């Protein structure tokens, strides 16, 4: 017997999502709830680092907040997709509805695409915990902080570059409205490329300076 055809707004329109259920919440409500969650993480982590290490540089305070935020997004939001990818189209939890909304820009998230599951699994279960480890290294001023920061940032940039490449080869997965392509697909992912490149540069610079000091000390 053929699968039941369920109407949906995902491209290509021919994909079959027999378990799909439309979101109960409006886009504004979903974005607001998502924003409140991450605002709580940002405010909480900033309060924590300023209390534990008030003398740290502002750049270190910001780095701590970013690592906590990106760690939460990876380990909870993206891990949710990995765990529930096969049924997410029919679920109504906050993260499920957010993934269904984002999937208007890339319907592969609702079809258990092998590449996306693999990429998101690495992001969630490798880069998520690593981000929290780096946050801890910032607090205790551990010398491994910058080496780990390079690994994390490079992994994030590499994952996004691969994601862009595979998606651009199959643009039919995105709805035709420019909003979904430029805001959901392009902008949201560009954040991790830009910030990842910044923190790679920061760590390379710190490591370079450390080796320069060692060389100068040996020369003296």
Tab-separated table of C-alpha atoms in Angstrom:
chain	number	residue	atom	x	y	z
A	1	UNK	CA	0.000	0.000	0.000
A	2	UNK	CA	1.345	3.468	-0.898
A	3	UNK	CA	2.310	5.862	1.862
A	4	UNK	CA	-0.359	8.397	2.769
A	5	UNK	CA	0.302	11.703	1.029
A	6	UNK	CA	0.363	14.580	3.526
A	7	UNK	CA	0.369	18.185	2.337
A	8	UNK	CA	3.352	20.232	3.491
A	9	UNK	CA	5.298	23.301	2.418
A	10	UNK	CA	8.733	21.747	2.080
A	11	UNK	CA	10.718	21.593	-1.147
A	12	UNK	CA	10.774	19.634	-3.290
A	13	UNK	CA	7.037	19.241	-2.859
A	14	UNK	CA	7.338	15.629	-4.004
A	15	UNK	CA	9.074	14.460	-0.802
A	16	UNK	CA	6.874	12.211	1.320
A	17	UNK	CA	6.427	13.046	4.992
A	18	UNK	CA	3.563	10.753	6.038
A	19	UNK	CA	4.083	11.522	9.729
A	20	UNK	CA	4.212	15.318	9.265
A	21	UNK	CA	2.098	17.521	11.525
A	22	UNK	CA	2.029	21.307	11.103
A	23	UNK	CA	3.462	23.396	13.936
A	24	UNK	CA	1.060	24.409	16.672
A	25	UNK	CA	2.977	27.586	17.557
A	26	UNK	CA	3.456	30.669	15.410
A	27	UNK	CA	6.876	31.601	14.055
A	28	UNK	CA	6.970	34.656	16.340
A	29	UNK	CA	6.197	32.511	19.384
A	30	UNK	CA	8.891	29.972	18.481
A	31	UNK	CA	11.548	32.618	17.906
A	32	UNK	CA	10.594	34.381	21.152
A	33	UNK	CA	10.856	31.191	23.197
A	34	UNK	CA	14.153	30.302	21.522
A	35	UNK	CA	15.466	33.796	22.219
A	36	UNK	CA	14.484	33.625	25.894
A	37	UNK	CA	16.347	30.329	26.300
A	38	UNK	CA	19.576	31.630	24.832
A	39	UNK	CA	19.258	34.994	26.601
A	40	UNK	CA	19.073	33.029	29.862
A	41	UNK	CA	22.273	31.164	28.890
A	42	UNK	CA	24.060	34.387	27.920
A	43	UNK	CA	23.073	36.316	31.047
A	44	UNK	CA	23.738	33.338	33.324
A	45	UNK	CA	27.160	32.544	31.872
A	46	UNK	CA	28.191	36.202	31.895
A	47	UNK	CA	27.177	36.501	35.534
A	48	UNK	CA	29.078	33.318	36.370
A	49	UNK	CA	32.365	34.331	34.720
A	50	UNK	CA	32.310	37.876	36.136
A	51	UNK	CA	31.793	36.417	39.601
A	52	UNK	CA	34.420	33.689	39.298
A	53	UNK	CA	37.023	35.685	37.359
A	54	UNK	CA	36.254	39.427	37.546
A	55	UNK	CA	39.855	40.346	36.661
A	56	UNK	CA	39.864	38.539	33.312
A	57	UNK	CA	40.016	40.556	30.120
A	58	UNK	CA	36.714	41.448	28.484
A	59	UNK	CA	37.644	39.264	25.507
A	60	UNK	CA	37.963	36.270	27.836
A	61	UNK	CA	34.592	37.038	29.412
A	62	UNK	CA	33.013	37.157	25.949
A	63	UNK	CA	34.777	33.935	24.922
A	64	UNK	CA	33.423	32.170	28.012
A	65	UNK	CA	29.885	33.297	27.213
A	66	UNK	CA	30.232	32.192	23.587
A	67	UNK	CA	31.543	28.766	24.569
A	68	UNK	CA	28.641	28.250	26.964
A	69	UNK	CA	26.124	29.382	24.348
A	70	UNK	CA	27.516	27.340	21.475
A	71	UNK	CA	27.953	24.350	23.798
A	72	UNK	CA	24.269	24.494	24.758
A	73	UNK	CA	23.137	24.845	21.149
A	74	UNK	CA	25.295	21.913	20.045
A	75	UNK	CA	24.674	19.595	22.971
A	76	UNK	CA	20.946	20.182	23.391
A	77	UNK	CA	19.380	21.691	20.262
A	78	UNK	CA	21.413	19.868	17.633
A	79	UNK	CA	21.582	16.666	19.664
A	80	UNK	CA	17.775	16.745	19.735
A	81	UNK	CA	17.757	16.508	15.947
A	82	UNK	CA	20.202	13.585	15.980
A	83	UNK	CA	18.134	11.617	18.491
A	84	UNK	CA	14.682	12.349	17.035
A	85	UNK	CA	15.438	12.907	13.329
A	86	UNK	CA	13.185	10.052	12.190
A	87	UNK	CA	10.079	11.376	13.964
A	88	UNK	CA	10.715	15.101	14.333
A	89	UNK	CA	8.256	16.042	11.555
A	90	UNK	CA	5.382	14.703	13.637
A	91	UNK	CA	6.421	16.044	17.048
A	92	UNK	CA	5.305	19.269	18.738
A	93	UNK	CA	8.014	20.039	21.299
A	94	UNK	CA	9.717	23.430	21.140
A	95	UNK	CA	12.887	22.070	19.537
A	96	UNK	CA	10.843	19.903	17.156
A	97	UNK	CA	8.840	22.874	15.939
A	98	UNK	CA	12.000	24.974	15.601
A	99	UNK	CA	13.597	22.268	13.462
A	100	UNK	CA	10.471	22.059	11.314
A	101	UNK	CA	10.563	25.810	10.822
A	102	UNK	CA	14.270	25.769	9.925
A	103	UNK	CA	13.645	22.849	7.558
A	104	UNK	CA	11.757	25.204	5.260
A	105	UNK	CA	15.254	26.227	4.186
A	106	UNK	CA	16.568	22.644	4.043
A	107	UNK	CA	14.000	19.841	3.992
A	108	UNK	CA	16.705	17.200	4.399
A	109	UNK	CA	16.365	17.721	8.142
A	110	UNK	CA	12.980	16.012	7.963
A	111	UNK	CA	14.050	13.091	5.781
A	112	UNK	CA	16.830	11.566	7.940
A	113	UNK	CA	19.523	12.570	5.469
A	114	UNK	CA	22.667	10.528	6.210
A	115	UNK	CA	25.091	13.424	5.783
A	116	UNK	CA	23.147	15.737	8.093
A	117	UNK	CA	22.754	13.101	10.788
A	118	UNK	CA	26.498	12.388	10.672
A	119	UNK	CA	27.489	16.056	10.658
A	120	UNK	CA	25.088	17.008	13.438
A	121	UNK	CA	26.149	13.995	15.544
A	122	UNK	CA	29.786	15.132	15.430
A	123	UNK	CA	28.730	18.709	16.164
A	124	UNK	CA	26.497	17.731	19.077
A	125	UNK	CA	28.574	15.077	20.816
A	126	UNK	CA	32.108	16.285	20.016
A	127	UNK	CA	31.969	20.066	19.667
A	128	UNK	CA	29.289	20.530	22.353
A	129	UNK	CA	31.266	19.000	25.243
A	130	UNK	CA	34.498	20.500	23.901
A	131	UNK	CA	32.973	23.989	24.071
A	132	UNK	CA	32.185	23.476	27.767
A	133	UNK	CA	35.704	22.159	28.362
A	134	UNK	CA	37.134	25.309	26.789
A	135	UNK	CA	34.854	27.430	28.991
A	136	UNK	CA	36.318	25.607	32.008
A	137	UNK	CA	39.848	26.210	30.699
A	138	UNK	CA	39.069	29.923	30.471
A	139	UNK	CA	37.969	29.966	34.113
A	140	UNK	CA	41.084	28.211	35.404
A	141	UNK	CA	43.385	29.833	32.788
A	142	UNK	CA	44.578	26.440	31.566
A	143	UNK	CA	47.330	26.534	28.895
A	144	UNK	CA	45.429	24.010	26.736
A	145	UNK	CA	42.648	26.544	26.138
A	146	UNK	CA	43.948	27.882	22.821
A	147	UNK	CA	44.884	24.512	21.338
A	148	UNK	CA	41.388	23.217	22.109
A	149	UNK	CA	39.852	26.436	20.820
A	150	UNK	CA	41.549	25.945	17.448
A	151	UNK	CA	40.235	22.379	17.211
A	152	UNK	CA	36.673	23.440	18.060
A	153	UNK	CA	36.634	26.466	15.768
A	154	UNK	CA	38.157	24.596	12.860
A	155	UNK	CA	35.625	21.800	13.309
A	156	UNK	CA	32.736	24.258	13.297
A	157	UNK	CA	33.996	26.099	10.212
A	158	UNK	CA	34.730	22.856	8.372
A	159	UNK	CA	31.269	21.479	9.164
A	160	UNK	CA	29.548	24.629	7.925
A	161	UNK	CA	31.629	24.751	4.738
A	162	UNK	CA	30.654	21.152	3.959
A	163	UNK	CA	27.036	21.960	4.765
A	164	UNK	CA	27.034	24.963	2.454
A	165	UNK	CA	28.676	22.947	-0.307
A	166	UNK	CA	26.267	20.019	-0.202
A	167	UNK	CA	23.199	22.246	0.111
A	168	UNK	CA	24.186	24.572	-2.716
A	169	UNK	CA	24.515	21.587	-5.017
A	170	UNK	CA	20.865	20.774	-4.254
A	171	UNK	CA	19.178	24.164	-3.817
A	172	UNK	CA	15.789	22.512	-4.458
A	173	UNK	CA	15.721	21.575	-0.760
A	174	UNK	CA	15.023	25.230	0.110
A	175	UNK	CA	11.747	27.057	-0.445
A	176	UNK	CA	11.972	29.695	-3.221
A	177	UNK	CA	11.368	32.687	-0.939
A	178	UNK	CA	14.591	34.607	-0.359
A	179	UNK	CA	13.854	34.904	3.368
A	180	UNK	CA	14.387	31.196	3.947
A	181	UNK	CA	17.604	31.044	1.973
A	182	UNK	CA	19.326	34.234	3.123
A	183	UNK	CA	18.119	34.369	6.730
A	184	UNK	CA	17.593	30.762	7.846
A	185	UNK	CA	20.067	28.915	5.691
A	186	UNK	CA	22.804	31.456	4.948
A	187	UNK	CA	22.861	33.850	7.929
A	188	UNK	CA	22.321	31.397	10.778
A	189	UNK	CA	25.168	29.177	9.593
A	190	UNK	CA	27.456	32.080	8.696
A	191	UNK	CA	27.567	33.039	12.391
A	192	UNK	CA	29.660	29.963	13.223
A	193	UNK	CA	32.010	30.553	10.294
A	194	UNK	CA	32.682	34.187	11.208
A	195	UNK	CA	33.074	33.585	14.952
A	196	UNK	CA	34.992	30.349	14.363
A	197	UNK	CA	37.497	32.160	12.138
A	198	UNK	CA	37.867	34.897	14.754
A	199	UNK	CA	38.683	32.435	17.534
A	200	UNK	CA	41.066	30.461	15.326
A	201	UNK	CA	42.945	33.685	14.596
A	202	UNK	CA	42.943	34.609	18.283
A	203	UNK	CA	44.365	31.244	19.330
A	204	UNK	CA	46.954	31.124	16.553
A	205	UNK	CA	48.131	34.576	17.649
A	206	UNK	CA	48.383	33.568	21.325
A	207	UNK	CA	50.281	30.374	20.496
A	208	UNK	CA	52.594	32.291	18.127
A	209	UNK	CA	53.389	34.830	20.867
A	210	UNK	CA	54.068	32.076	23.396
A	211	UNK	CA	56.577	30.369	21.092
A	212	UNK	CA	58.206	33.715	20.312
A	213	UNK	CA	58.755	34.335	24.019
A	214	UNK	CA	60.282	30.872	24.445
A	215	UNK	CA	62.623	31.427	21.486
A	216	UNK	CA	63.703	34.837	22.778
A	217	UNK	CA	64.341	33.357	26.222
A	218	UNK	CA	66.529	30.615	24.741
A	219	UNK	CA	68.414	33.149	22.636
A	220	UNK	CA	69.195	35.225	25.698
